[in-house]
Each structure stands twice: as C-alpha cells, then as structure tokens.
Amino acid sequence: ARAAATRRAVCAMASGGQSSSSAAAGLGSGLLEAWDGVGYKVVAKVGGRYLSVWAGEEAEYVLGATARQLARAGHGGGLYVCPSPAAAARHRIPARRGGLFIAPRVLLRCFCEGPF
C-alpha cells in the first residue's frame, strides 16, 4: 500500500459545482482497480481562484490545468481526492493556520491518473 508513496499523482481540474461543505480518499486497494479515475476535491473559492482548504495560498487549482505533486508517506505530499461527490461532502478537513477553513467551498471534478 505504501509502494505508491514515491510515485506522482496527476489531477486535471475539470469543472466546479457547489458543495455542502489522495490516492482517492476512501478507496481500499480492491476498489482502486475498479475506480474510473474521476475524483472530487473540495476547495476554497476566493474571488475567482480555487485554493486548497488545507494549504491555503500555497496550493491553487486552475480549471483545465494539470496539478501534480509527489506522493509521500504519512500524508507528507500528494493530491487527495474523493471517489464521489457524496464522499467529498462528508470528508472532514481540519482547521490549520494558513488554511482557508472558513472560506466558501466548491467541489471540483478531477480526471486523475497515477500510478497511485
């Protein structure tokens, strides 16, 4: 399960939508093979920008652009997405200094490729 920790995850942001609130969060190893590669990510919308709720200004997502980050063990890096809009709405992102916990949120649909 940690073999993918040194591999890159790629996520192309496709479109936005309203939300009520890596490797794909919530997918076990058996479900990952059946996953269609579409992930959902809750982000903060600040003006016309889409920013990480957790990392704030340090991580911006641009519609139609590819985002990459080297995956690292222990949540040290990588892009995190959820396998469905419902899972993304349930996903809890803890407050963090420098993050955008109280900003309005939207849901991005991502086309993801690994290896994971």
Short mmCIF file of C-alpha atoms in Angstrom, two decimals:
data_model
loop_
_atom_site.label_atom_id
_atom_site.label_comp_id
_atom_site.label_asym_id
_atom_site.label_seq_id
_atom_site.Cartn_x
_atom_site.Cartn_y
_atom_site.Cartn_z
CA ALA A 1 0.00 0.00 0.00
CA ARG A 2 2.91 2.36 0.65
CA ALA A 3 4.73 1.43 -2.58
CA ALA A 4 2.89 4.24 -4.33
CA ALA A 5 4.24 6.74 -1.82
CA THR A 6 7.13 7.69 -4.11
CA ARG A 7 5.06 7.97 -7.27
CA ARG A 8 3.45 11.06 -8.72
CA ALA A 9 -0.28 11.67 -8.76
CA VAL A 10 -1.74 13.82 -11.52
CA CYS A 11 -5.11 15.52 -11.31
CA ALA A 12 -6.56 17.71 -14.06
CA MET A 13 -9.24 20.01 -12.70
CA ALA A 14 -12.28 19.87 -14.93
CA SER A 15 -15.32 21.70 -13.61
CA GLY A 16 -16.79 23.24 -10.48
CA GLY A 17 -20.01 22.92 -8.55
CA GLN A 18 -21.36 23.74 -5.11
CA SER A 19 -20.50 21.59 -2.12
CA SER A 20 -22.18 21.40 1.28
CA SER A 21 -19.17 21.55 3.00
CA SER A 22 -5.28 11.16 -2.50
CA ALA A 23 -4.94 8.03 -3.80
CA ALA A 24 -8.65 8.55 -3.79
CA ALA A 25 -9.67 9.00 -0.16
CA GLY A 26 -11.91 6.19 1.00
CA LEU A 27 -10.85 3.65 -1.65
CA GLY A 28 -9.39 0.41 -0.40
CA SER A 29 -6.85 -1.42 -2.53
CA GLY A 30 -9.52 -3.69 -4.07
CA LEU A 31 -11.72 -0.77 -5.09
CA LEU A 32 -8.86 1.21 -6.62
CA GLU A 33 -8.66 -1.17 -9.60
CA ALA A 34 -12.37 -0.60 -10.36
CA TRP A 35 -12.14 3.19 -9.96
CA ASP A 36 -12.74 5.15 -13.18
CA GLY A 37 -10.15 7.82 -12.33
CA VAL A 38 -12.68 10.59 -11.70
CA GLY A 39 -12.10 12.20 -8.32
CA TYR A 40 -13.76 15.02 -6.42
CA LYS A 41 -11.94 17.64 -4.39
CA VAL A 42 -13.41 20.22 -2.04
CA VAL A 43 -11.57 23.52 -2.41
CA ALA A 44 -11.97 27.08 -1.13
CA LYS A 45 -13.20 29.62 -3.67
CA VAL A 46 -11.64 33.02 -3.04
CA GLY A 47 -12.68 35.53 -5.69
CA GLY A 48 -12.15 33.68 -8.96
CA ARG A 49 -9.44 31.41 -7.52
CA TYR A 50 -9.68 27.81 -6.31
CA LEU A 51 -7.36 27.20 -3.36
CA SER A 52 -6.65 24.33 -1.03
CA VAL A 53 -8.75 24.46 2.13
CA TRP A 54 -5.78 22.92 3.99
CA ALA A 55 -2.78 24.68 2.40
CA GLY A 56 -4.43 27.99 1.53
CA GLU A 57 -2.46 30.21 -0.86
CA GLU A 58 0.27 27.57 -1.14
CA ALA A 59 -1.88 25.37 -3.43
CA GLU A 60 -4.01 26.82 -6.21
CA TYR A 61 -6.07 24.71 -8.63
CA VAL A 62 -6.82 26.08 -12.11
CA LEU A 63 -9.70 24.70 -14.17
CA GLY A 64 -8.43 22.76 -17.16
CA ALA A 65 -4.85 22.73 -15.87
CA THR A 66 -2.92 19.73 -14.59
CA ALA A 67 -1.83 19.71 -10.95
CA ARG A 68 0.99 17.42 -9.84
CA GLN A 69 2.55 16.63 -6.50
CA LEU A 70 4.87 13.83 -5.47
CA ALA A 71 3.09 11.44 -3.14
CA ARG A 72 4.91 10.85 0.15
CA ALA A 73 4.26 8.51 3.06
CA GLY A 74 2.47 9.76 6.16
CA HIS A 75 0.48 12.48 4.34
CA GLY A 76 3.75 14.26 3.54
CA GLY A 77 2.66 15.02 -0.02
CA GLY A 78 0.36 14.07 -2.84
CA LEU A 79 -3.00 15.20 -4.13
CA TYR A 80 -6.08 13.98 -2.30
CA VAL A 81 -9.43 13.39 -3.97
CA CYS A 82 -12.60 11.54 -3.02
CA PRO A 83 -14.27 8.86 -5.19
CA SER A 84 -17.70 10.54 -5.29
CA PRO A 85 -19.38 13.89 -4.65
CA ALA A 86 -21.05 12.41 -1.56
CA ALA A 87 -17.71 11.22 -0.16
CA ALA A 88 -16.22 14.66 -0.81
CA ALA A 89 -19.11 16.35 1.04
CA ARG A 90 -18.52 14.02 4.03
CA HIS A 91 -14.73 14.50 4.00
CA ARG A 92 -13.57 16.49 7.03
CA ILE A 93 -10.69 18.90 6.59
CA PRO A 94 -9.27 20.07 9.91
CA ALA A 95 -8.55 23.74 10.53
CA ARG A 96 -4.92 24.73 10.03
CA ARG A 97 -3.05 28.04 10.38
CA GLY A 98 -2.60 29.42 6.87
CA GLY A 99 -5.51 27.37 5.55
CA LEU A 100 -8.89 28.58 4.34
CA PHE A 101 -11.17 26.66 6.68
CA ILE A 102 -13.90 29.32 6.82
CA ALA A 103 -13.84 30.30 3.13
CA PRO A 104 -16.75 29.34 0.84
CA ARG A 105 -16.20 25.91 -0.68
CA VAL A 106 -16.86 24.37 -4.08
CA LEU A 107 -16.45 20.89 -5.46
CA LEU A 108 -14.07 20.24 -8.36
CA ARG A 109 -14.31 17.16 -10.57
CA CYS A 110 -10.85 15.87 -11.43
CA PHE A 111 -9.59 13.43 -14.02
CA CYS A 112 -6.84 11.57 -12.21
CA GLU A 113 -4.05 9.29 -13.29
CA GLY A 114 -1.36 7.59 -11.28
CA PRO A 115 0.18 5.30 -10.57
CA PHE A 116 -1.37 5.53 -7.12
#
